[in-house]
Short mmCIF file of C-alpha atoms in Angstrom, two decimals:
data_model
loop_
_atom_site.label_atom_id
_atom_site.label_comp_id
_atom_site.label_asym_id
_atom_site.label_seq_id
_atom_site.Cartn_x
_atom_site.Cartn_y
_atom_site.Cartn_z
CA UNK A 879 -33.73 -37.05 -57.73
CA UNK A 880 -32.13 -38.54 -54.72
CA UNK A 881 -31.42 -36.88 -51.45
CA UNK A 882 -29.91 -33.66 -51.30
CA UNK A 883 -26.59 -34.59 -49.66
CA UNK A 884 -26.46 -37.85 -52.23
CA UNK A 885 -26.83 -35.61 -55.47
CA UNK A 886 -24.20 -37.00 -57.49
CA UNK A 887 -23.30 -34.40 -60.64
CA UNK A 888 -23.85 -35.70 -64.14
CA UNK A 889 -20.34 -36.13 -66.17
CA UNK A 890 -21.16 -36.11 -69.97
CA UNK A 891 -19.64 -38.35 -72.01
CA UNK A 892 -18.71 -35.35 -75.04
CA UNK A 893 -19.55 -31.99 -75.78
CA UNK A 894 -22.44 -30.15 -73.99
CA UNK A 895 -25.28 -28.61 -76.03
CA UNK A 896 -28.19 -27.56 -75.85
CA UNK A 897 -30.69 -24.54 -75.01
CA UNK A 898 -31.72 -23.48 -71.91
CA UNK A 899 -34.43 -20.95 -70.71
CA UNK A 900 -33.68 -19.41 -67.35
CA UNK A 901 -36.57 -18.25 -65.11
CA UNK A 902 -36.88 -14.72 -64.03
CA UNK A 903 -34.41 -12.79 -62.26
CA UNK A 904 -34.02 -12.59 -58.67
CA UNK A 905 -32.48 -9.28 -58.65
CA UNK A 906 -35.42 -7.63 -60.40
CA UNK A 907 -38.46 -9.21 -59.01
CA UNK A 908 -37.10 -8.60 -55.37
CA UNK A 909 -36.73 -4.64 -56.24
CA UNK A 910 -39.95 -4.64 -58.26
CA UNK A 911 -42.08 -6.41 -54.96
CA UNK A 912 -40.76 -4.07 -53.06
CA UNK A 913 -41.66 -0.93 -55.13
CA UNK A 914 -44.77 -2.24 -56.12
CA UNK A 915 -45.68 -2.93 -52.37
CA UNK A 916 -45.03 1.12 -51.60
CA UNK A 917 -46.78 2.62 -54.79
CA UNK A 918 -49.19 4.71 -55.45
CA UNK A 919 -51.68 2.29 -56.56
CA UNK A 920 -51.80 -1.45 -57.80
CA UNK A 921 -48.73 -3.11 -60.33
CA UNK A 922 -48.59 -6.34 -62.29
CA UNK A 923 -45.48 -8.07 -62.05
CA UNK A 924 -45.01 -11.10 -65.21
CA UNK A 925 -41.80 -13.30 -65.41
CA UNK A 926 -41.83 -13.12 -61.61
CA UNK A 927 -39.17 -15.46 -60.09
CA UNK A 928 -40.68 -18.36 -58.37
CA UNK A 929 -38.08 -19.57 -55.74
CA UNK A 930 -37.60 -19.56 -52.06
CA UNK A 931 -36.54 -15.72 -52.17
CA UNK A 932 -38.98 -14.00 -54.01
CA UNK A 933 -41.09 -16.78 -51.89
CA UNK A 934 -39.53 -15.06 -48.51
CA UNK A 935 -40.17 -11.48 -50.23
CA UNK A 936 -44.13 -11.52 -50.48
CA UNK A 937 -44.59 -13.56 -47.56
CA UNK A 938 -42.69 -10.68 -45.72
CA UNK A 939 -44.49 -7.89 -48.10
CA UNK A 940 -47.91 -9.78 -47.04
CA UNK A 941 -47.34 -9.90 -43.48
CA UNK A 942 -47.47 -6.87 -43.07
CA UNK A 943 -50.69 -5.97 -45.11
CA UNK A 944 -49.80 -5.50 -48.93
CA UNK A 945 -52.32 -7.57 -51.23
CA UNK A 946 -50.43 -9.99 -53.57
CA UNK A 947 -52.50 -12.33 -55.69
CA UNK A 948 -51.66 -14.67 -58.82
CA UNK A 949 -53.24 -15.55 -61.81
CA UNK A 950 -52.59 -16.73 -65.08
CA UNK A 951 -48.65 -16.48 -64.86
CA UNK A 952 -48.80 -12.77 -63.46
CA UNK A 953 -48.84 -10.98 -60.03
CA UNK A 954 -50.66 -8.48 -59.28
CA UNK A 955 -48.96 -6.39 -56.03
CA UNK A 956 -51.76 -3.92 -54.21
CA UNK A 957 -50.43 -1.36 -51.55
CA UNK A 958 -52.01 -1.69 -48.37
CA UNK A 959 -52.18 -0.06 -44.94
CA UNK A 960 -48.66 -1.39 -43.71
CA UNK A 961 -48.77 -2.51 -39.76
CA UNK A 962 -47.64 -5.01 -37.85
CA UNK A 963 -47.27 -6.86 -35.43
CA UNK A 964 -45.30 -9.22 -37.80
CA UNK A 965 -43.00 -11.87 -38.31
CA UNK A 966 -40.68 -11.64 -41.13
CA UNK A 967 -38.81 -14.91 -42.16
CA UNK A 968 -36.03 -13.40 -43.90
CA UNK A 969 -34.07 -16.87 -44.72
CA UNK A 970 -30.68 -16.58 -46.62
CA UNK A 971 -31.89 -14.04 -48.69
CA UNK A 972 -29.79 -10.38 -48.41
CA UNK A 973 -32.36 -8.71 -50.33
CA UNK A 974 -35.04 -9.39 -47.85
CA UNK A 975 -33.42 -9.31 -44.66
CA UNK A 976 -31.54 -5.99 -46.41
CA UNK A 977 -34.67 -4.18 -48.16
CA UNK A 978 -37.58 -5.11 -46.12
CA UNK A 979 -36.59 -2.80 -42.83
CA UNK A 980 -36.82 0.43 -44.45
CA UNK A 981 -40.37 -0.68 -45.48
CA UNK A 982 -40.89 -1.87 -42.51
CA UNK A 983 -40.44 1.73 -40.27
CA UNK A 984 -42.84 2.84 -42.20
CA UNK A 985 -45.51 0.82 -40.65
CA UNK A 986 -47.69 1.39 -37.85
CA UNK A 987 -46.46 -1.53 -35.19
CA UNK A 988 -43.58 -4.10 -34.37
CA UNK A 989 -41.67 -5.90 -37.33
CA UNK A 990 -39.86 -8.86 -35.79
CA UNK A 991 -36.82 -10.72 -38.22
CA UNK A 992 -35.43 -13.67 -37.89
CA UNK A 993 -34.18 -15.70 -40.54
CA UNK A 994 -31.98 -19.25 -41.18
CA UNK A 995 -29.25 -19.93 -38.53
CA UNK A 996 -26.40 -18.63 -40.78
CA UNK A 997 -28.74 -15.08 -41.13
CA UNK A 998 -27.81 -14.26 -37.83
CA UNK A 999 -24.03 -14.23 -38.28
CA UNK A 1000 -24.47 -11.95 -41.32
CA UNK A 1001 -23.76 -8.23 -40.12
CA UNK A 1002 -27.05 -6.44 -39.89
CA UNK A 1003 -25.44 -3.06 -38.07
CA UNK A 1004 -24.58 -1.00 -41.26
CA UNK A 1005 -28.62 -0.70 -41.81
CA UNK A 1006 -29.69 -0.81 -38.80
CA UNK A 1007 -27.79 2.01 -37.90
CA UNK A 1008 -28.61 3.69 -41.03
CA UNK A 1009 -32.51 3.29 -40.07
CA UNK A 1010 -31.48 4.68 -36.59
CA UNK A 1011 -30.16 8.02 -37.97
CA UNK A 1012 -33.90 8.61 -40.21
CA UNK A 1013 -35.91 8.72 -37.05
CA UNK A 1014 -36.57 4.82 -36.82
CA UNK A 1015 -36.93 2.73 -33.37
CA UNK A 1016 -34.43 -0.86 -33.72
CA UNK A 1017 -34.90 -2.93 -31.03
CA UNK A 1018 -31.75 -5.73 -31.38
CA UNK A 1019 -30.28 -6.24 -28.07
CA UNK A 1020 -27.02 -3.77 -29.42
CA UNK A 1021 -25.87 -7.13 -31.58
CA UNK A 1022 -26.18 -5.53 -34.74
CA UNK A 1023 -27.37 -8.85 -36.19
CA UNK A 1024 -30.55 -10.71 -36.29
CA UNK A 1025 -33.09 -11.25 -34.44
CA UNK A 1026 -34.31 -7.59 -34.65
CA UNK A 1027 -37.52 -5.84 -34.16
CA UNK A 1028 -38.43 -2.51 -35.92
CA UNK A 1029 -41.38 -0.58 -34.28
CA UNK A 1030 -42.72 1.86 -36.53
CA UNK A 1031 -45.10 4.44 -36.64
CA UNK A 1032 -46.54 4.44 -39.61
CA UNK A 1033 -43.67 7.32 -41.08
CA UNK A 1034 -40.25 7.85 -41.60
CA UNK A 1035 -38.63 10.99 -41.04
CA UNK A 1036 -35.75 10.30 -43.16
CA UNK A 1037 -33.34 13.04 -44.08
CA UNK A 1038 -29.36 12.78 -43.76
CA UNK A 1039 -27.54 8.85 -43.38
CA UNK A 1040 -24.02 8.47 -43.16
CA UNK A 1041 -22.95 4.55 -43.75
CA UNK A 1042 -19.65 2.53 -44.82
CA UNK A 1043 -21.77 0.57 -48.13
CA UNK A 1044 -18.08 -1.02 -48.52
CA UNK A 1045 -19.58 -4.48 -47.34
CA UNK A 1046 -22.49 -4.60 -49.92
CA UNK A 1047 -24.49 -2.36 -52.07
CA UNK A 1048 -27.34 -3.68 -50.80
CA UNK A 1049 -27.07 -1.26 -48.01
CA UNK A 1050 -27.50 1.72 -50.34
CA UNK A 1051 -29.99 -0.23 -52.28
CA UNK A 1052 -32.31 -0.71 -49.49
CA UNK A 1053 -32.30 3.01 -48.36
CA UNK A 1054 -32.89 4.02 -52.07
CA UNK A 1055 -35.65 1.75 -52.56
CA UNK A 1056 -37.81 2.86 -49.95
CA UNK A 1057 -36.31 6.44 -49.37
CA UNK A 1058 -38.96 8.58 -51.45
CA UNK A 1059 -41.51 7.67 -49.04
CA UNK A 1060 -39.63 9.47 -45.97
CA UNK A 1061 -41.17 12.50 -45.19
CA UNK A 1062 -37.60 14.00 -45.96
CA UNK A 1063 -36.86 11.89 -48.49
CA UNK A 1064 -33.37 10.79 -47.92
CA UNK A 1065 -29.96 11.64 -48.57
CA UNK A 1066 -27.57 8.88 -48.70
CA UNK A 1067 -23.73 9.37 -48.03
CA UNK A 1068 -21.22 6.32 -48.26
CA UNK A 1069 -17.59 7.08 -46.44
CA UNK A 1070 -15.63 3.64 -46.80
CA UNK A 1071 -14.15 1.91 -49.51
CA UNK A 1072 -15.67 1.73 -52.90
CA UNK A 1073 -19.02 0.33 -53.00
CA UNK A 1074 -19.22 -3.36 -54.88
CA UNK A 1075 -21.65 -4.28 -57.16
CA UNK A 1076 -22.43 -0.92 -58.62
CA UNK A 1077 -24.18 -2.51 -61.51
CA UNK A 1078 -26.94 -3.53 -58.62
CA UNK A 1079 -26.92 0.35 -57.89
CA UNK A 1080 -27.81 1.32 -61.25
CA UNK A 1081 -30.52 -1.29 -61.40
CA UNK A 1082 -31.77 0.26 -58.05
CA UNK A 1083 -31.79 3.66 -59.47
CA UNK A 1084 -33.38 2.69 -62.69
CA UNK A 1085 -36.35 0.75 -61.33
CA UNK A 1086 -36.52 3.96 -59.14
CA UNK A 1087 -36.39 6.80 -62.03
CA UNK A 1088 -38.99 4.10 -64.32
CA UNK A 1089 -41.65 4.81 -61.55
CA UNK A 1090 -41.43 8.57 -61.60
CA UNK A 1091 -39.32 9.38 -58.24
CA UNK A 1092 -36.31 11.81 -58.30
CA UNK A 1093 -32.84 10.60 -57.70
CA UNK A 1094 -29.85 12.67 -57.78
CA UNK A 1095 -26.30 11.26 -58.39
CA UNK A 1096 -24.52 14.20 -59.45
CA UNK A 1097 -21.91 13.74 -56.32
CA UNK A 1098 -19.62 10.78 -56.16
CA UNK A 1099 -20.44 8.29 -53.16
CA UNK A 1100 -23.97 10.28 -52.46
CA UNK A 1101 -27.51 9.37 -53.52
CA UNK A 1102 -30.47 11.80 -52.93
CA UNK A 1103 -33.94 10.70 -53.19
CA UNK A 1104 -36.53 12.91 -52.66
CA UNK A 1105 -39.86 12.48 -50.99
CA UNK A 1106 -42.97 12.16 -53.30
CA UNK A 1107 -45.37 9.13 -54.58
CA UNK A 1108 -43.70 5.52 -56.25
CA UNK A 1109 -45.45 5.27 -59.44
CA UNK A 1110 -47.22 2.11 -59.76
CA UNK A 1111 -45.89 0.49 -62.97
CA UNK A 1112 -46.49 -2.66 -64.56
CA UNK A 1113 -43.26 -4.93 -65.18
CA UNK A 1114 -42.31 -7.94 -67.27
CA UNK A 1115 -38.81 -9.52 -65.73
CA UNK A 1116 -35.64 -10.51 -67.15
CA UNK A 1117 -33.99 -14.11 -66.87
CA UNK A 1118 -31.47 -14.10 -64.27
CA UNK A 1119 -28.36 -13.48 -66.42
CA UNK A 1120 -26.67 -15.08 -63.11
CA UNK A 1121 -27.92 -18.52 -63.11
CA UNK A 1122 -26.82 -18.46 -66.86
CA UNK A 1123 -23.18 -18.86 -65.49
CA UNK A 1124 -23.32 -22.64 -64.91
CA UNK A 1125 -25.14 -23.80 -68.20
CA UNK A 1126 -22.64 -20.99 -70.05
CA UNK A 1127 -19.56 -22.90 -68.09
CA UNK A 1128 -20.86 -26.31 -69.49
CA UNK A 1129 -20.53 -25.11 -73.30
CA UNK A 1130 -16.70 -23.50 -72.65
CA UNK A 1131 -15.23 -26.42 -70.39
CA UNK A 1132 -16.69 -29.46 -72.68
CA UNK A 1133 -15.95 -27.78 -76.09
CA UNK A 1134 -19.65 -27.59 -76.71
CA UNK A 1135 -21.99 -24.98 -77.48
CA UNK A 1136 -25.37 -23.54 -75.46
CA UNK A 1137 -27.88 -20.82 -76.03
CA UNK A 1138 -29.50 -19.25 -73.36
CA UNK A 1139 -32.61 -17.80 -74.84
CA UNK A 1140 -33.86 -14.45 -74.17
CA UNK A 1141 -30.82 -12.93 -73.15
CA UNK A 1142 -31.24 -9.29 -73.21
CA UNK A 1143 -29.78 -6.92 -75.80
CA UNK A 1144 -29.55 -4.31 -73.17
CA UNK A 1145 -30.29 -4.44 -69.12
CA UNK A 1146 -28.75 -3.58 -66.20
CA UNK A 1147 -28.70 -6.95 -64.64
CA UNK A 1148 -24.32 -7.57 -63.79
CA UNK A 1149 -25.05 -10.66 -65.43
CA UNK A 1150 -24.59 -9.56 -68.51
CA UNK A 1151 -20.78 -9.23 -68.09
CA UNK A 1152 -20.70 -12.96 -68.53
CA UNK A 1153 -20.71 -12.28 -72.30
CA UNK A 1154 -17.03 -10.41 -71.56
CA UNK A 1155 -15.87 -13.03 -68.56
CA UNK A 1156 -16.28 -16.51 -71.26
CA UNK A 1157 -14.44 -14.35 -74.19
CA UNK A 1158 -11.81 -13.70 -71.47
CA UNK A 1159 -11.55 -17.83 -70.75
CA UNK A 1160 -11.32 -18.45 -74.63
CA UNK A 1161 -14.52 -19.42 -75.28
CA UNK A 1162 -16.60 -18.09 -78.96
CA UNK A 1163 -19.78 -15.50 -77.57
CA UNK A 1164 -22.50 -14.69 -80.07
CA UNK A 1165 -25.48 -12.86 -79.47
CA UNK A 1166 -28.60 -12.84 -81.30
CA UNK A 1167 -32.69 -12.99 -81.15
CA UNK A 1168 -32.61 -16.16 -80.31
CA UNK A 1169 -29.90 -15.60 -77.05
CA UNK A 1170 -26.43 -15.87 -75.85
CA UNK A 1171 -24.57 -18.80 -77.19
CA UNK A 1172 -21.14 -19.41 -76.02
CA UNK A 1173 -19.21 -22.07 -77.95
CA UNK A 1174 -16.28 -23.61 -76.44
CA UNK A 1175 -12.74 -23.82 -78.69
CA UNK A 1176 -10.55 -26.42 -77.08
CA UNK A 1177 -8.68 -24.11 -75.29
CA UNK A 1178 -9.79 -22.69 -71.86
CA UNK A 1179 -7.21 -20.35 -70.56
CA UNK A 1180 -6.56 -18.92 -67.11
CA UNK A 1181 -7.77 -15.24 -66.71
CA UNK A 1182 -7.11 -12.26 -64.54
CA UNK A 1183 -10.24 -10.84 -63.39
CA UNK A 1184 -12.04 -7.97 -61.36
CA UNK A 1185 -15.35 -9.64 -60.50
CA UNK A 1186 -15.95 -6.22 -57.82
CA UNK A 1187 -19.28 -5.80 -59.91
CA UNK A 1188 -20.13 -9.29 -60.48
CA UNK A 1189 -19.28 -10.62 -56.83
CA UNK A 1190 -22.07 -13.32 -57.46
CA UNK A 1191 -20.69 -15.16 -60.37
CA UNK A 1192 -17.10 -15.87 -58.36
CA UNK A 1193 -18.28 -19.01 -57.24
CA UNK A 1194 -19.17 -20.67 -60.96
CA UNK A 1195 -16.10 -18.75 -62.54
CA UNK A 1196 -14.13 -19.96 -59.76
CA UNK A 1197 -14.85 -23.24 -60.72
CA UNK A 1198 -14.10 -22.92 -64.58
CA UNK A 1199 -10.61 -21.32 -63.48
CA UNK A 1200 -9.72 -24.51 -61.72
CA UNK A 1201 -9.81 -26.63 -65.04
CA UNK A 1202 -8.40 -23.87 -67.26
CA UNK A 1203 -5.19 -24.12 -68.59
CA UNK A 1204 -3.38 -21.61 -66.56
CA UNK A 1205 -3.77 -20.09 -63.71
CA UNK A 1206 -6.17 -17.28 -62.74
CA UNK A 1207 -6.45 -14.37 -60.44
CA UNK A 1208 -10.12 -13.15 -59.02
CA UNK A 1209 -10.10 -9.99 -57.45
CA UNK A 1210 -12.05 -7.32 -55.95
CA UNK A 1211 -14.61 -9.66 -53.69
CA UNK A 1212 -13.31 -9.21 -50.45
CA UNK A 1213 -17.09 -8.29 -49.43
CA UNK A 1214 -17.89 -11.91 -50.60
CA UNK A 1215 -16.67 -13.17 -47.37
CA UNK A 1216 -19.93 -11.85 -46.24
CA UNK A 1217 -22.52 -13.76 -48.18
CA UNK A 1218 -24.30 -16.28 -47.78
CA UNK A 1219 -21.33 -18.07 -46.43
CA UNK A 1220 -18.07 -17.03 -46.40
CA UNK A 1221 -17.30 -17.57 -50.36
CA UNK A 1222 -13.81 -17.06 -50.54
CA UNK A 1223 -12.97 -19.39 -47.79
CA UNK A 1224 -15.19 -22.10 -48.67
CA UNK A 1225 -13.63 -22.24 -52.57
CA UNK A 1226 -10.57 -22.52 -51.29
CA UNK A 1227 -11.48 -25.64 -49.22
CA UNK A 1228 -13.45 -27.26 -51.58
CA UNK A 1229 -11.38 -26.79 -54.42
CA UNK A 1230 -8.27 -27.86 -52.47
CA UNK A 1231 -10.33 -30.77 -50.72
CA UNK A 1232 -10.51 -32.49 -54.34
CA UNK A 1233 -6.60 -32.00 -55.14
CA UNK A 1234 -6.51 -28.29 -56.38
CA UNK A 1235 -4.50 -25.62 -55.56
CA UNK A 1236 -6.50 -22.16 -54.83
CA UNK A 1237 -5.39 -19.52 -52.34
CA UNK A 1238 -7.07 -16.48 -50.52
CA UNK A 1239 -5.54 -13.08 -51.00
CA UNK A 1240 -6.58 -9.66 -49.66
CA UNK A 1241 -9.19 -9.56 -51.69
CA UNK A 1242 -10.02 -12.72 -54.27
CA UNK A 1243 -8.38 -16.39 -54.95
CA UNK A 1244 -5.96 -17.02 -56.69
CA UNK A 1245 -6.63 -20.50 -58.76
CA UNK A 1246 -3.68 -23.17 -60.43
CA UNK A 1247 -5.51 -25.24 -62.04
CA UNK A 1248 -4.11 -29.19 -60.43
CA UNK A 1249 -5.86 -32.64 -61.67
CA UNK A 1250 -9.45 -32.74 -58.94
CA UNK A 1251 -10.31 -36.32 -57.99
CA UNK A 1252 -13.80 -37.05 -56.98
CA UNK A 1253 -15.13 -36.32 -53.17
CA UNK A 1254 -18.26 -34.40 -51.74
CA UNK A 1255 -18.42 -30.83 -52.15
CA UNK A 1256 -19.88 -29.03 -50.02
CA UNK A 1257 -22.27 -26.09 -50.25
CA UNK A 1258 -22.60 -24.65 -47.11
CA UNK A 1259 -26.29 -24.20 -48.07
CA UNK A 1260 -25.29 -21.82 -50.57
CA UNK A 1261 -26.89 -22.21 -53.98
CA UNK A 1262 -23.57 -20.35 -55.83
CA UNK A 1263 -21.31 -23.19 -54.18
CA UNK A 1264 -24.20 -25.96 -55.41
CA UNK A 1265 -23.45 -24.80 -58.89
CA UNK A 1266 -19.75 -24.48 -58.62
CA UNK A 1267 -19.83 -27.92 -57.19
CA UNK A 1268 -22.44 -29.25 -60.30
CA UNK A 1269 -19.73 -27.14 -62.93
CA UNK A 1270 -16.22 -29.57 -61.30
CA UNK A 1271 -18.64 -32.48 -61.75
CA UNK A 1272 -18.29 -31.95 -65.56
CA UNK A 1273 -14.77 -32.99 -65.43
CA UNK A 1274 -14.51 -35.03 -62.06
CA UNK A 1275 -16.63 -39.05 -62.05
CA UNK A 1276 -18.77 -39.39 -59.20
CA UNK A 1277 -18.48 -35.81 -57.66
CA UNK A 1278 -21.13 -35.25 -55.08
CA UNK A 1279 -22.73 -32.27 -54.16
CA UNK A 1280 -23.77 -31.63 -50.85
CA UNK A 1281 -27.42 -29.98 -50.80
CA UNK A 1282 -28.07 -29.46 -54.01
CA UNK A 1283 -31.81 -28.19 -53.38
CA UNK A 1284 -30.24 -25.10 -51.88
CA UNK A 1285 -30.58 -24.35 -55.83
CA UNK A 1286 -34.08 -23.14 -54.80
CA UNK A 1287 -32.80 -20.03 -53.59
CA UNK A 1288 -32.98 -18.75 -57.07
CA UNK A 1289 -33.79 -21.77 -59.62
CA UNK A 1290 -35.65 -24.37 -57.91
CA UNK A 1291 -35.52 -26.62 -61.67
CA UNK A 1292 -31.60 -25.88 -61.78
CA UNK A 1293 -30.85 -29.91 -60.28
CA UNK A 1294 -33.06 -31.26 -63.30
CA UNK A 1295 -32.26 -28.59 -66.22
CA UNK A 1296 -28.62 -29.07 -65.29
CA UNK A 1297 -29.05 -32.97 -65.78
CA UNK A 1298 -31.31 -32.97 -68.98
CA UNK A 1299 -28.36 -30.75 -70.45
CA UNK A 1300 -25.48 -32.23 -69.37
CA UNK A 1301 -26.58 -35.89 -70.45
CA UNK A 1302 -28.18 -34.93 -73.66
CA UNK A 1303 -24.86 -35.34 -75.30
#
């Protein structure tokens, strides 16, 4: 592969197809470290992503005295005294630099974060707040943003949080995942706009129920977890329905067809709604034991679309809108301005940098679809924008992608799968 900022994306010369088998899910492993790492005894994790977040997750989980050893394709995660002082890398990733501060007040010593230069602009405040309200000492200079320090005491009050969740459900997520290890428990309460993502709420809350703790969520915008032991539990995890999303795009845009082996018949992963989102563009979806295989017709037609729940996949469906037939409407990601880059902002430059025509609204993009000429697109070191930018390369000669090893975020392989696909033709 040449150098990151060189990578110039594959056009095939017909139809894509193919299958593709996409490692584990980011999503799940992250939640299922983190559980395992507070249980009640020692869990074995198999189908564990191997990328540069889970990679961030133990290293943080290890720091600060959990056991995590490999062998044979599984992980085995052992609870251990948790103490610092520590250092906790936290990169890009939102579920680290989001779920590893409620573990970390309940250890005996400092936590220090600091993560990639972007990590600092991200808004940190909403949980560091949160943690402030459950009895926990946050040393951050009163930015609200990283660098941070917790200094624990080896135990958590907990009790009553008030929060505004509206910027991610992370927030409520990360309070949730460590909550039943508060002496009080704790008793979430979200005033603020609707909460995105809800899809990775109920994941949160399953994982949560599977090992055993009590969760009530009998009252809208409140979550109340109480205090008792995490389960250990022993978990085999799903592909990450999200990285499907490129590979998926491939099949509807060229008129070809891919399979995506092992795709759930049920899960909670928000990747799933990919199965709705390609029979939306036009595109044939058939499930079976061997996957999910979308076929493209000819025709890929402009859509109207509340991604709110599926925030993640804008930047890849984004992409297909902008060579559909008509044009499109995204809505309900306003909170994606807060990702790993600004997402709705750096579409719209991208995709109008190569000829198209996208603007922001209140709350989404709105995409007509214009003839793109080739240029670099940028990915802000974002691995959702490297795919978008890999998916206009199917249509566009010579399109280069700026960094596309920030892929390794979630699917270090994605630069060579993508190219064994695409020119297999």
């Amino acid at each position: 592969m040449t150098e990151a900022s060189e990578w110039v994306a594959p056009r095939p010369d017909g139809a894509v197809r193919g299958r593709v088998t996409i490692p584990g899910s980011k999503s799940i492993s992250n939640r299922a470290l983190i559980l395992a790492a507070i249980a009640d005894g020692p869990s074995t994790l198999t189908g564990l992503l191997a990328a540069r977040d889970t990679t961030l997750m133990r290293s943080a989980l290890t720091s600060m005295g959990v056991g995590i050893t490999e062998a044979d394709g599984k992980v085995t995660v052992t609870p251990g005294s948790l103490k610092g002082p520590a250092a906790v890398d936290t990169g890009l990733a939102g579920t680290v630099m989001r779920f590893v501060p409620p573990v970390a007040a309940l250890a005996d010593g400092v936590i220090s974060f600091d993560g990639d230069l972007y990590a600092r602009e991200r808004p940190m405040h909403v949980i560091l707040d949160s943690l402030r309200q459950l009895g926990a000492e946050i040393d951050d200079q009163g930015t609200g943003r990283m660098p941070f320090a917790v200094n624990g005491s080896g135990s958590l009050r907990g009790g009553v949080v008030r929060l505004d969740a509206s910027g991610s459900s992370q927030f409520v997520s990360a309070l949730l995942l460590a909550g039943a290890r508060y002496e009080q428990g704790v008793d979430i309460r979200h005033d603020g706009k609707p909460v995105p993502s809800q899809a990775h709420l109920d994941m949160s809350i399953a994982m949560i129920r599977e090992r055993g703790v009590h969760v009530d969520t009998d009252e809208p915008n409140r979550w109340v977890v109480h205090p008792g032991p995490i389960a250990a539990r022993d978990t085999a995890v799903e592909p990450d329905l999200s990285n499907a999303a490129p590979f998926l795009a491939a099949a509807a845009i060229t008129g070809g067809s891919v399979t995506v082996t092992g795709w759930p018949e049920q899960t909670t992963q928000p990747g799933d709604q990919l199965r709705e989102i390609f029979a939306r563009f036009g595109a044939d979806v058939s499930l079976n034991d061997e996957g999910l295989t979308i076929t493209g017709t000819g025709n890929l037609h402009g859509v109207d679309l509340d991604l709110s729940a599926v925030g993640e996949l804008t930047p890849v469906i984004a992409a297909v809108a902008a060579l559909a037939d008509g044009p499109s409407y995204l809505r309900g990601v306003a909170h994606l301005r807060f990702h790993e880059t600004d997402r709705l902002a750096a579409l719209e430059a991208e995709l109008n940098k190569l000829g198209g025509d996208v603007t922001q609204t209140a709350d989404g993009l709105e995409i007509r679809p214009k003839p793109l000429h080739s240029g670099v697109f940028a990915s802000y070191d974002d691995h959702r924008m490297a795919q978008a930018g890999a998916v206009i390369g199917l249509v566009v000669d010579g399109l280069q992608v700026e960094n596309i090893g920030t892929t390794a975020k979630t699917m270090p392989e994605f630069p060579d799968v993508w190219t064994q696909l695409v020119t297999r033709v």
